[in-house]
XYZ file of C-alpha atoms in Angstrom:
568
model
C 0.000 0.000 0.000
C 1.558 3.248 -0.921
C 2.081 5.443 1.378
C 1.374 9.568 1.252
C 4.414 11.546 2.181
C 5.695 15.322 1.125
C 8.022 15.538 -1.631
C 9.045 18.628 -3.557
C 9.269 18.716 -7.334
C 10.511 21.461 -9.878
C 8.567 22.840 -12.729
C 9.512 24.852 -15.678
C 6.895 27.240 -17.432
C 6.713 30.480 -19.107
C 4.416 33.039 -18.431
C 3.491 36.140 -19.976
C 3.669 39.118 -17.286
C 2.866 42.175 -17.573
C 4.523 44.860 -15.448
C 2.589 47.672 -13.820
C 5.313 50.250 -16.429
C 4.139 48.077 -19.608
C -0.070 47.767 -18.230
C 0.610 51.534 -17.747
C 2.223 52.280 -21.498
C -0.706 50.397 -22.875
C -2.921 52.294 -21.102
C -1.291 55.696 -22.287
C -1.317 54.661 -25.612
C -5.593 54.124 -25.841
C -6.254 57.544 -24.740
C -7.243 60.123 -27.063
C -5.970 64.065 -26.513
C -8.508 64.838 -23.696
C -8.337 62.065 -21.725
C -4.463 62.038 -21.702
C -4.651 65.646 -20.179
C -6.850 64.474 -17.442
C -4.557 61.375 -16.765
C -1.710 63.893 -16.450
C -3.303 66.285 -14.220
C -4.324 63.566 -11.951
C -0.788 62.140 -11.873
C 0.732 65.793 -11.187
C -1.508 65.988 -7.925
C -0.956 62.586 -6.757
C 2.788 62.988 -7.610
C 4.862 65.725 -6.491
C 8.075 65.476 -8.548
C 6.258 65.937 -11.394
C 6.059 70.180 -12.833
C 4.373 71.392 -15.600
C 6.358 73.824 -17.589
C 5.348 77.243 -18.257
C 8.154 78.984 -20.518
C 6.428 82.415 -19.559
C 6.659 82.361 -15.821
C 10.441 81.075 -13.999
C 9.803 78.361 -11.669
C 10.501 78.769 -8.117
C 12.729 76.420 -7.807
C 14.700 78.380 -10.528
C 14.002 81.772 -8.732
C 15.500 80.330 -4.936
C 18.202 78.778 -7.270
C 19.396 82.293 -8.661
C 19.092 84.036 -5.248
C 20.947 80.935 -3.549
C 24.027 81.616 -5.928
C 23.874 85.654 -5.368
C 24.290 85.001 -1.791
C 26.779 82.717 -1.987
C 28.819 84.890 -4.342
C 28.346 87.819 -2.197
C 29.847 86.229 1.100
C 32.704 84.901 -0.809
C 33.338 88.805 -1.583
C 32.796 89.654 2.082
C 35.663 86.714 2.945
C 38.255 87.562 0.538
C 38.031 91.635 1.906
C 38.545 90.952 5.825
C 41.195 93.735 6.247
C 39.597 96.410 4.945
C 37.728 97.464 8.144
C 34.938 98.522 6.239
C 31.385 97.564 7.768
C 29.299 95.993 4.748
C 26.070 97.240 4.003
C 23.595 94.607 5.400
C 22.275 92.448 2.312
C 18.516 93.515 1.557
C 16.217 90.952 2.182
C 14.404 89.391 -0.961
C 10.774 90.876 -1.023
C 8.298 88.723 0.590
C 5.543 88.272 -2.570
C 3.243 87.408 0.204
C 3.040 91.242 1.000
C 2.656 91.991 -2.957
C -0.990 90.600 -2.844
C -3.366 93.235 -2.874
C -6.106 91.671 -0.420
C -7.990 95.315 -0.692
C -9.329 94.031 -4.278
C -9.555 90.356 -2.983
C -11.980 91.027 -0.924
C -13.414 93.558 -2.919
C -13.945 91.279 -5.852
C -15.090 87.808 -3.529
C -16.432 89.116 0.072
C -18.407 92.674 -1.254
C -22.504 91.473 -0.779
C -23.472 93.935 -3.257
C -22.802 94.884 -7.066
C -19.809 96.704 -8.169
C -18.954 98.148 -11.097
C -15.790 97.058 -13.148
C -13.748 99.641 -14.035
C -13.526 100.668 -17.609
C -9.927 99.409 -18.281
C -10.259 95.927 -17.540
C -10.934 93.777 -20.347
C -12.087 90.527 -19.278
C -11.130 87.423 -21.341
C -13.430 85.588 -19.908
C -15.524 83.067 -23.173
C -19.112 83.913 -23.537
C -21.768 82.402 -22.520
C -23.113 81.541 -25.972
C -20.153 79.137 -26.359
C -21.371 76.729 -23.231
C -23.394 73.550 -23.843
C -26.541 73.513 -21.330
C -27.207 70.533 -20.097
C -30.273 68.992 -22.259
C -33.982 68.536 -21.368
C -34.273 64.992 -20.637
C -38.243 63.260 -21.331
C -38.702 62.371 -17.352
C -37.588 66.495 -16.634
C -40.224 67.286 -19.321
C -42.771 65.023 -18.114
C -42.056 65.928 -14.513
C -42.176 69.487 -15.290
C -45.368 69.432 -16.712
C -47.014 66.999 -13.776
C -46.101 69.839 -11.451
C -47.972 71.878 -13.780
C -51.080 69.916 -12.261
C -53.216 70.059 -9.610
C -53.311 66.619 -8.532
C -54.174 64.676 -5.508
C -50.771 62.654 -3.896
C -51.584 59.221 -4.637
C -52.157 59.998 -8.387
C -49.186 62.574 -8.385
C -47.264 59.803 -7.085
C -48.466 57.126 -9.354
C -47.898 59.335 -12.647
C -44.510 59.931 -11.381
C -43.952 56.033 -10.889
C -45.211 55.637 -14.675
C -42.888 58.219 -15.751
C -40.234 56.486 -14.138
C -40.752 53.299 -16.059
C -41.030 54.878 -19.766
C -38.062 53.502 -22.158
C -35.997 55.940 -23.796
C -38.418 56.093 -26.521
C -41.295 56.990 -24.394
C -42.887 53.851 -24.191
C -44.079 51.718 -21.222
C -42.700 48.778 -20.945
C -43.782 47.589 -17.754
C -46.941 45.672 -17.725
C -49.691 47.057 -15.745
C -50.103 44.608 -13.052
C -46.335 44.682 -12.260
C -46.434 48.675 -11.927
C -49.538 47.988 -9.495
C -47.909 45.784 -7.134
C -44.819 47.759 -6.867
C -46.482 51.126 -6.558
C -48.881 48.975 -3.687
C -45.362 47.603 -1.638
C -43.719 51.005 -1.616
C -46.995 52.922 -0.325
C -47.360 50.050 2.458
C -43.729 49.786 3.410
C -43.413 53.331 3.195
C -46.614 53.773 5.262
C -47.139 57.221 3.805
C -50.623 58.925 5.439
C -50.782 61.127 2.543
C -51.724 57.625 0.017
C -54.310 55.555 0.915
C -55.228 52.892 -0.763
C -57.548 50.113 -0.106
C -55.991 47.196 -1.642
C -54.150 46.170 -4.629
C -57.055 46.506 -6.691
C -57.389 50.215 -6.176
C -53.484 49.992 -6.872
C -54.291 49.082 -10.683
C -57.007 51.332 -11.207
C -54.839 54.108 -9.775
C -52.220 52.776 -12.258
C -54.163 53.101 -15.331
C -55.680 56.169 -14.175
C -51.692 58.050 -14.169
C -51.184 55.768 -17.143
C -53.736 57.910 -18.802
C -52.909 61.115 -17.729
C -49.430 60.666 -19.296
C -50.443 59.953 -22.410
C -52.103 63.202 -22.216
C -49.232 65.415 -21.578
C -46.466 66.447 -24.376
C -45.170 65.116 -26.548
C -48.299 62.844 -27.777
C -47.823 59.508 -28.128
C -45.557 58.953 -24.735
C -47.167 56.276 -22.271
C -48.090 53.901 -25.141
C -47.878 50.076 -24.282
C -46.771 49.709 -28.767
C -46.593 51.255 -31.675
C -50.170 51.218 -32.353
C -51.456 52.396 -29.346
C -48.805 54.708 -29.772
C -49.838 56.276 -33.722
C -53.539 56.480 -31.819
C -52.849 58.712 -29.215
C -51.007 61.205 -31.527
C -53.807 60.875 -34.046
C -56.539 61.413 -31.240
C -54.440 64.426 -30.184
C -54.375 66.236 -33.730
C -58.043 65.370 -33.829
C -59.127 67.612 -31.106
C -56.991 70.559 -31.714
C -57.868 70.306 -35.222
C -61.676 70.244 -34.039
C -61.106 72.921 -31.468
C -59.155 75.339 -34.506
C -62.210 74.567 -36.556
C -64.382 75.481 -34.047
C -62.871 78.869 -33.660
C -62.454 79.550 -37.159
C -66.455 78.552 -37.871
C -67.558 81.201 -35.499
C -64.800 83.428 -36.926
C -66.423 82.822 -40.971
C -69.916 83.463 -39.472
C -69.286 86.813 -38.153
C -67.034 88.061 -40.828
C -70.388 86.614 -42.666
C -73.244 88.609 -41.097
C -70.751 91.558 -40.992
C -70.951 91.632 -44.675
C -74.281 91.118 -45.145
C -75.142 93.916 -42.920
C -72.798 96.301 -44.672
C -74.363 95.353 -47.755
C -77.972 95.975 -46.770
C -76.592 100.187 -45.945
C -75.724 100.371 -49.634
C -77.290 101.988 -52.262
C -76.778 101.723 -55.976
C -76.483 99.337 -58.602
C -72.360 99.322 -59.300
C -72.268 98.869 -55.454
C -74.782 95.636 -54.827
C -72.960 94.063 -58.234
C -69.571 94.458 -56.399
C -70.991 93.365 -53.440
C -71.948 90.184 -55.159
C -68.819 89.698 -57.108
C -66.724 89.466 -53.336
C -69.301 87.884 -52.037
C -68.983 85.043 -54.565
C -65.359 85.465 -54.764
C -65.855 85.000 -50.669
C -68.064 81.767 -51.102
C -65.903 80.241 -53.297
C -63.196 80.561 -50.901
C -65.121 79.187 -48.305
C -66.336 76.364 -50.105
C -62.517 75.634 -50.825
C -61.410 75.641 -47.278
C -63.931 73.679 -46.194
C -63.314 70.931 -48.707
C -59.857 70.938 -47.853
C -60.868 70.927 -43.955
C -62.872 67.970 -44.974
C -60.063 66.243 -46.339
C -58.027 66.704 -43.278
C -60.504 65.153 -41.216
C -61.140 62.313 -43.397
C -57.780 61.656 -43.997
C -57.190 61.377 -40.007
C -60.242 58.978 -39.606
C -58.910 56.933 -42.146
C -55.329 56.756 -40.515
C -56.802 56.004 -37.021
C -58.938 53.125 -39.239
C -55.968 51.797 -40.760
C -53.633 51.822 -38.084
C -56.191 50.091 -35.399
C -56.623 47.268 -37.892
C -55.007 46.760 -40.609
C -51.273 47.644 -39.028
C -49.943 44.790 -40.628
C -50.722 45.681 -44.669
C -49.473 49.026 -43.435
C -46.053 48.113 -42.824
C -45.924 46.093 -46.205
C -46.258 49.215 -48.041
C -49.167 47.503 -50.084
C -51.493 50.359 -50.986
C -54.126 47.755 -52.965
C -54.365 45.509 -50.745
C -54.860 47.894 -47.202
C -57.764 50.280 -49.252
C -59.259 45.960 -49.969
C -58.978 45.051 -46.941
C -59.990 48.185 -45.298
C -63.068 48.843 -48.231
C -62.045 52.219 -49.424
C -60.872 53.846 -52.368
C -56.819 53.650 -52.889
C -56.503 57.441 -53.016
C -58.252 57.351 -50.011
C -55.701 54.836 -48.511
C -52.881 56.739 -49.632
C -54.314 59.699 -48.034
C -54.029 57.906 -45.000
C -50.661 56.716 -45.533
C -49.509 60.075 -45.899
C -50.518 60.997 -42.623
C -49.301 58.420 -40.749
C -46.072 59.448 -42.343
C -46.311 62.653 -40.227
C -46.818 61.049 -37.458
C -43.676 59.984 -34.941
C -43.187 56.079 -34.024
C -40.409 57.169 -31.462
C -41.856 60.218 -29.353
C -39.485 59.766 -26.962
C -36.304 60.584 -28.791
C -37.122 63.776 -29.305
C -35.779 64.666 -25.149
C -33.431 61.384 -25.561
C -31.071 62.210 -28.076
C -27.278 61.107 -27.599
C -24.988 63.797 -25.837
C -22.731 65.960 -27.645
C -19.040 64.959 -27.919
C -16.317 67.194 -27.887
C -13.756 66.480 -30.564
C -10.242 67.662 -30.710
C -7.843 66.027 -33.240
C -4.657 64.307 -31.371
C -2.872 64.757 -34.969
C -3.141 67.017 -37.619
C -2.858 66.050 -41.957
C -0.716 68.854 -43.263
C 0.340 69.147 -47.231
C 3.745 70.916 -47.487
C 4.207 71.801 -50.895
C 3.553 68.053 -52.446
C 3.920 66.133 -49.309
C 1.950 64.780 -46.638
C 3.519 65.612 -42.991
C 2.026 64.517 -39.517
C 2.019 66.959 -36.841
C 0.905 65.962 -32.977
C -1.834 68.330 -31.825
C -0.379 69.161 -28.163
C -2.161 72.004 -27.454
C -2.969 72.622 -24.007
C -1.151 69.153 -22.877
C 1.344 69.803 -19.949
C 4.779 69.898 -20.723
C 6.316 67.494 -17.517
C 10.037 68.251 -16.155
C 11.238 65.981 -12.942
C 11.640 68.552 -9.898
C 15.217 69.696 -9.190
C 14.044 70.746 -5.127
C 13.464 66.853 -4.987
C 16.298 65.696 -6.359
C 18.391 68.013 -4.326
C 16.397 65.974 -1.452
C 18.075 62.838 -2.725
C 21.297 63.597 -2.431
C 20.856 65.852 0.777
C 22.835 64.159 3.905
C 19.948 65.439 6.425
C 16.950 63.421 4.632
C 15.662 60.512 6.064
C 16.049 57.380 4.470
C 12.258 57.077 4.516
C 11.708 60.404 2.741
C 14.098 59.140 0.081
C 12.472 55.963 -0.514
C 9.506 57.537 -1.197
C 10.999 59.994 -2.968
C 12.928 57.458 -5.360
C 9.708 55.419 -6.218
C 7.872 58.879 -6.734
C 10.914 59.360 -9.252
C 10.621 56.134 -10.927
C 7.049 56.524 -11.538
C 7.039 59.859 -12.948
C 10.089 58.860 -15.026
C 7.891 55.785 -16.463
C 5.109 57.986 -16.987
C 7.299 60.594 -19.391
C 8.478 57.712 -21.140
C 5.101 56.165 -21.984
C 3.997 59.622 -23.101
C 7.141 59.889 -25.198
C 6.348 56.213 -26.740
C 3.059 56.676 -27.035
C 3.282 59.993 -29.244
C 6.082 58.092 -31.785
C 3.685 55.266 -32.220
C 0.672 57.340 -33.366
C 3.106 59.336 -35.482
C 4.776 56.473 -37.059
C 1.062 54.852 -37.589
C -0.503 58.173 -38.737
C 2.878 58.312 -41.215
C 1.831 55.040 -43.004
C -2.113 56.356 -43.091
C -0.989 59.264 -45.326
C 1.544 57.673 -47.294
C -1.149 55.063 -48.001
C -3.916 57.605 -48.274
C -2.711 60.068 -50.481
C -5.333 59.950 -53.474
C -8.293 59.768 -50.407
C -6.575 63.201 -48.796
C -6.541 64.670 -52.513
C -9.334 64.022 -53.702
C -12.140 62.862 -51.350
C -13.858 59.559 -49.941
C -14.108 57.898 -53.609
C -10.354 57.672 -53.467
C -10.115 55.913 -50.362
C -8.180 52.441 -50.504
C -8.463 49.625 -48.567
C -6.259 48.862 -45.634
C -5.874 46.771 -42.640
C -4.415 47.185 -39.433
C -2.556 43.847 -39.932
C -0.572 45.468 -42.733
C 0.295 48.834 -40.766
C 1.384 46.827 -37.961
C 4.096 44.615 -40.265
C 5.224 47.929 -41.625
C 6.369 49.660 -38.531
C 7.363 46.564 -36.853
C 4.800 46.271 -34.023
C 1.925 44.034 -32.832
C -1.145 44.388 -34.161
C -2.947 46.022 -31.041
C -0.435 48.658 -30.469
C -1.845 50.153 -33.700
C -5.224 49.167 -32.726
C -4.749 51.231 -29.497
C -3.124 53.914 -31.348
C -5.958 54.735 -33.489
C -8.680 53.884 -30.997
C -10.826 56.914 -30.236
C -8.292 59.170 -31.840
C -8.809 61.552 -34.667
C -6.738 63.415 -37.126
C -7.634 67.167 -38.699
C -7.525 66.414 -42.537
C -8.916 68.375 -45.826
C -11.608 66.631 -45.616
C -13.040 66.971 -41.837
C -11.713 65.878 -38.537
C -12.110 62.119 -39.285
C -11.864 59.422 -37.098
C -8.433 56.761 -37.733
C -10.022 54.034 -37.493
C -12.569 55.323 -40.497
C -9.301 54.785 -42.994
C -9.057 51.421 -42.180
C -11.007 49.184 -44.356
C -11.738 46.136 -46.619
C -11.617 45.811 -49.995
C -13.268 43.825 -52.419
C -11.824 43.135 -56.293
C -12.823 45.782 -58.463
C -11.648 46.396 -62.105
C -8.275 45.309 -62.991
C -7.215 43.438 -59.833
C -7.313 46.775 -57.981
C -9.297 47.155 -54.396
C -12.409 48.998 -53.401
C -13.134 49.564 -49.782
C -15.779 48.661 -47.935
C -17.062 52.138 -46.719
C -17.047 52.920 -50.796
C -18.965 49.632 -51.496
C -21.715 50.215 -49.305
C -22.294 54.044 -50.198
C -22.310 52.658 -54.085
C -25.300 50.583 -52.700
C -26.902 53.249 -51.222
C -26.502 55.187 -54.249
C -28.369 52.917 -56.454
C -31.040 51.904 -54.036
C -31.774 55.571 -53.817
C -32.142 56.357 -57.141
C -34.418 53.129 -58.037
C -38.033 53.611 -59.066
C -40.242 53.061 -55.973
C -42.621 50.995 -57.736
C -39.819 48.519 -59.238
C -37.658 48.790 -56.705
C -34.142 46.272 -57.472
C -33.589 43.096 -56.360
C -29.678 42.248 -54.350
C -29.467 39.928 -57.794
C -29.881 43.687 -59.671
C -27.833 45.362 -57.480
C -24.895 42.759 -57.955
C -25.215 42.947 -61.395
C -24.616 46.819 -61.679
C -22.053 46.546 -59.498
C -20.174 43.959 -61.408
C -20.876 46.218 -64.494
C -18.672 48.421 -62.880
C -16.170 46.164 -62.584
C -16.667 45.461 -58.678
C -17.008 41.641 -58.171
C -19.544 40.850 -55.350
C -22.259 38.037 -54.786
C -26.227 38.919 -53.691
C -25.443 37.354 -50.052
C -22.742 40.053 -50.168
C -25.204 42.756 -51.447
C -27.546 41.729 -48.770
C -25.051 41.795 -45.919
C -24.362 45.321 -46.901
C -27.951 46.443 -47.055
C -29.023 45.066 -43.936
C -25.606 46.628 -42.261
C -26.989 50.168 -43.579
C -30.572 49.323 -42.147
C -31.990 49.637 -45.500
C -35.366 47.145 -46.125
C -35.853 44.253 -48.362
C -37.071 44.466 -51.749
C -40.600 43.642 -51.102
C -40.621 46.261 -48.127
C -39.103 48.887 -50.400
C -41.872 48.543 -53.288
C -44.795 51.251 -52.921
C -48.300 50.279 -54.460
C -50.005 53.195 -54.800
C -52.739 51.414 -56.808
């Protein structure tokens, strides 16, 4: 029976480390202008040996440095006179630029309670106000702002404000009922507010649908819905009763302007004066009888939407004109009518106070033609220039500093030394990458997008010797000024396909040559991917249907059957 005992054993194996100087290089080299700035400021308040240069002002460390050496040289002048008996004038002090601040105007400016006038001679740089981004209108703010609006009692308040809550970004609920009923019942029990009382979950749901109907009152119509046909309803009930209410007021309007004229006309007297009477007044009738026919129209045309849209929803989103006025048993002009309106209408109410925040952009390099070439220039604007602290490394070498102090003060060295290097790598790698973009790119920075060529990371990479993610993390959220717009890197990498005579056509150009033809098809015959292939291989630019599909459906653009319009 064997027996278990301890024995040691020896293993080789490799493993790939990486070391918190190389994690913080790759780091480096993934941020874009503006986030490098903010890394930088962060690391020169966390680390003190680090100093940002500014060529305008002397640094203090400079200043104590020259008024070290003049007192230095001006006791060696005092040693080498000792015989002359003559009493030296006592040195004068350097100025104290504490006692240079003028704390009169400090507290003027800060600490004075009431308005003061600026004097006429100061110009004040500071930007306008125009030039700040307020902070958007969200849909809950406008929704919320418009609740307050109310007068409500608290459970409802507090119920619409629950349903509010639980709208998508596109305005719609997508909470079932039930669900928003038994939540809104635990938190007014747990919460045990006196304000809310509710008898029991039951009331909870009918309070529910109550606030889910007030919503769907306020602005912008259609928010609240449960889909998108509830959703087209709403807004189509809303323009229905302020078109009836505007029709109302302009009725009452046409009858007075009416019995206006036909009491002016009865004060008249002569013959040339009752035939120009009835000349406007048919030229008046005729108008009339115009706007209301056209008033008329409107309303059908919205009765015939909210008809189509409750029922037949399905034909509608086929685009089949013949078939929804069949189904529906109306005329096709009347069904297109309808159409048309729904086509005002807005499937996404929602987005209109949930649209995506604005970016700022600032180009890390800059595409500059010098003469006939291409050069790369490094947008460092506003970056700090670092410099290593000369007060700390005096500190080093200093016999009266602890040797705790200068441990700390050597690792606060080597990091800020690691730090400058990564910065100093990172800005050759995007210049050596950005180097073969333009040399590569020439025609596209000529000419425009249809000169673009295809190009792969993979074959940037092999020409400046690195891995394939350093240049992936070199162009990653980065983007160069060029002649034609502050484009992203990444955009001028691309696929190709085999176009005419063996040469390469990018993907970005593919697809917008697809986009091109599909938008100038006939809408009744609209081409098939087959089609589509075919004209593109006309022009020389090999690619199958599944390829011409893939690139439609990337672009979000429909089918060919959802494209055709039937207008009967």
């Amino acid at each position: 029976m064997a027996m278990l005992q301890p024995r040691l054993s020896l293993k080789v194996s490799q493993r790939q480390v990486l070391t918190p100087g190389l994690m913080q290089m790759v780091s480096v080299l993934a941020l874009n202008k503006l986030e490098l700035k903010e890394m930088i400021d962060a690391e020169m308040v966390e680390n003190p040996v680090l100093e940002e240069i500014d060529e305008s002002v002397p640094m203090l460390d400079e200043v104590a440095g020259r008024l070290e050496r003049q007192e230095r040289m001006e006791r060696l002048e005092l040693l080498d006179r000792p015989g002359e008996g003559v009493v030296a004038e006592p040195v004068a002090a350097p100025k104290d630029s504490f006692e240079e601040v003028d704390f009169g105007s400090y507290f003027q400016d800060y600490l004075d309670p009431g308005y003061r006038t600026q004097p006429e001679y100061e110009d004040s740089e500071k930007p306008s106000f125009e030039h700040f981004l307020s902070q958007p209108t969200s849909l809950s703010d406008h929704l919320a702002w418009q609740l307050g609006s109310l007068t409500l009692n608290a459970a409802l308040f507090a119920a619409a404000e629950y349903v509010i809550g639980n709208l998508n970004e596109d305005g719609y609920l997508a909470t079932e009922e039930e669900e928003l009923a038994a939540a809104l019942w635990a938190v007014f029990t747990d919460s045990g507010r006196m304000e809310v009382s509710l008898a029991d979950p039951a009331a909870a749901l009918d309070l529910i649908r109550h606030a889910i109907d007030l919503v769907q009152h306020l602005d912008p119509a259609g928010v609240g819905a449960r889909d998108l046909r509830e959703c087209l309803l709403i807004q189509i009930a809303a323009q229905q009763r302020e078109f009836t209410q505007l029709y109302a007021k302009k009725s009452v309007a046409l009858e007075l302007d009416s019995d206006l004229d036909s009491d002016f006309d009865s004060d008249q007297d002569g013959v040339e004066i009752e035939a120009e009477a009835e000349a406007d007044e048919d030229m008046h009738r005729s108008f009339r009888a115009e706007a209301e026919e056209k008033i008329d129209d409107r309303r059908r045309s919205m009765e015939l939407a909210a008809l189509i849209v409750k029922n037949h929803l399905p034909l509608l989103q086929k685009r089949d004109v013949k078939d929804l006025a069949r189904a529906a048993q109306i005329l096709p002009a009347e069904a297109h009518a309808g159409v048309e309106f729904i086509r005002t209408l807005d499937p996404r109410p929602g987005r209109l106070y949930n649209r995506e925040q604005t970016r700022l952009i600032e180009p890390d390099v800059v595409f500059v033609k010098r003469g006939a070439e291409w050069e790369v220039a490094m947008n460092e604007e506003d970056l700090p220039s670092l410099r290593l602290s000369s007060r700390y490394r005096r500190m080093l070498v200093a016999d009266n500093t602890d040797k705790e102090v200068k441990d700390y003060v050597k690792e606060r060295f080597r990091s800020a030394m690691q730090l400058m290097r990564n910065i100093a790598q990172r800005k050759s790698t995007i210049l050596r990458t950005c180097e073969v973009i333009v040399r590569r790119q020439r025609d596209f920075l000529d000419h425009g997008v249809e000169s673009l060529r295809p190009m792969m990371i993979k074959e940037v990479a092999e020409e400046i010797g690195v891995h394939p993610s350093t240049v992936s993390r070199a162009v990653a959220n980065k983007y160069a000024h060029t002649p034609q717009g502050v484009l992203e890197l990444r955009f001028f990498f691309s696929e190709g396909s085999n176009g005419p005579e063996g040469a390469d056509t990018p993907l970005l150009v593919l697809k917008r040559k697809v986009r091109k033809l599909i938008e100038d098809e006939d809408a009744r015959r609209p081409l098939t991917d087959d089609q589509l292939a075919a004209l593109l291989q006309a022009q020389g630019i090999q690619l199958t249907r599944r390829t011409v599909a893939k690139y439609r459906e990337d672009m979000g653009i429909p089918s060919t059957h959802q494209r055709r319009r039937r207008d009967g």
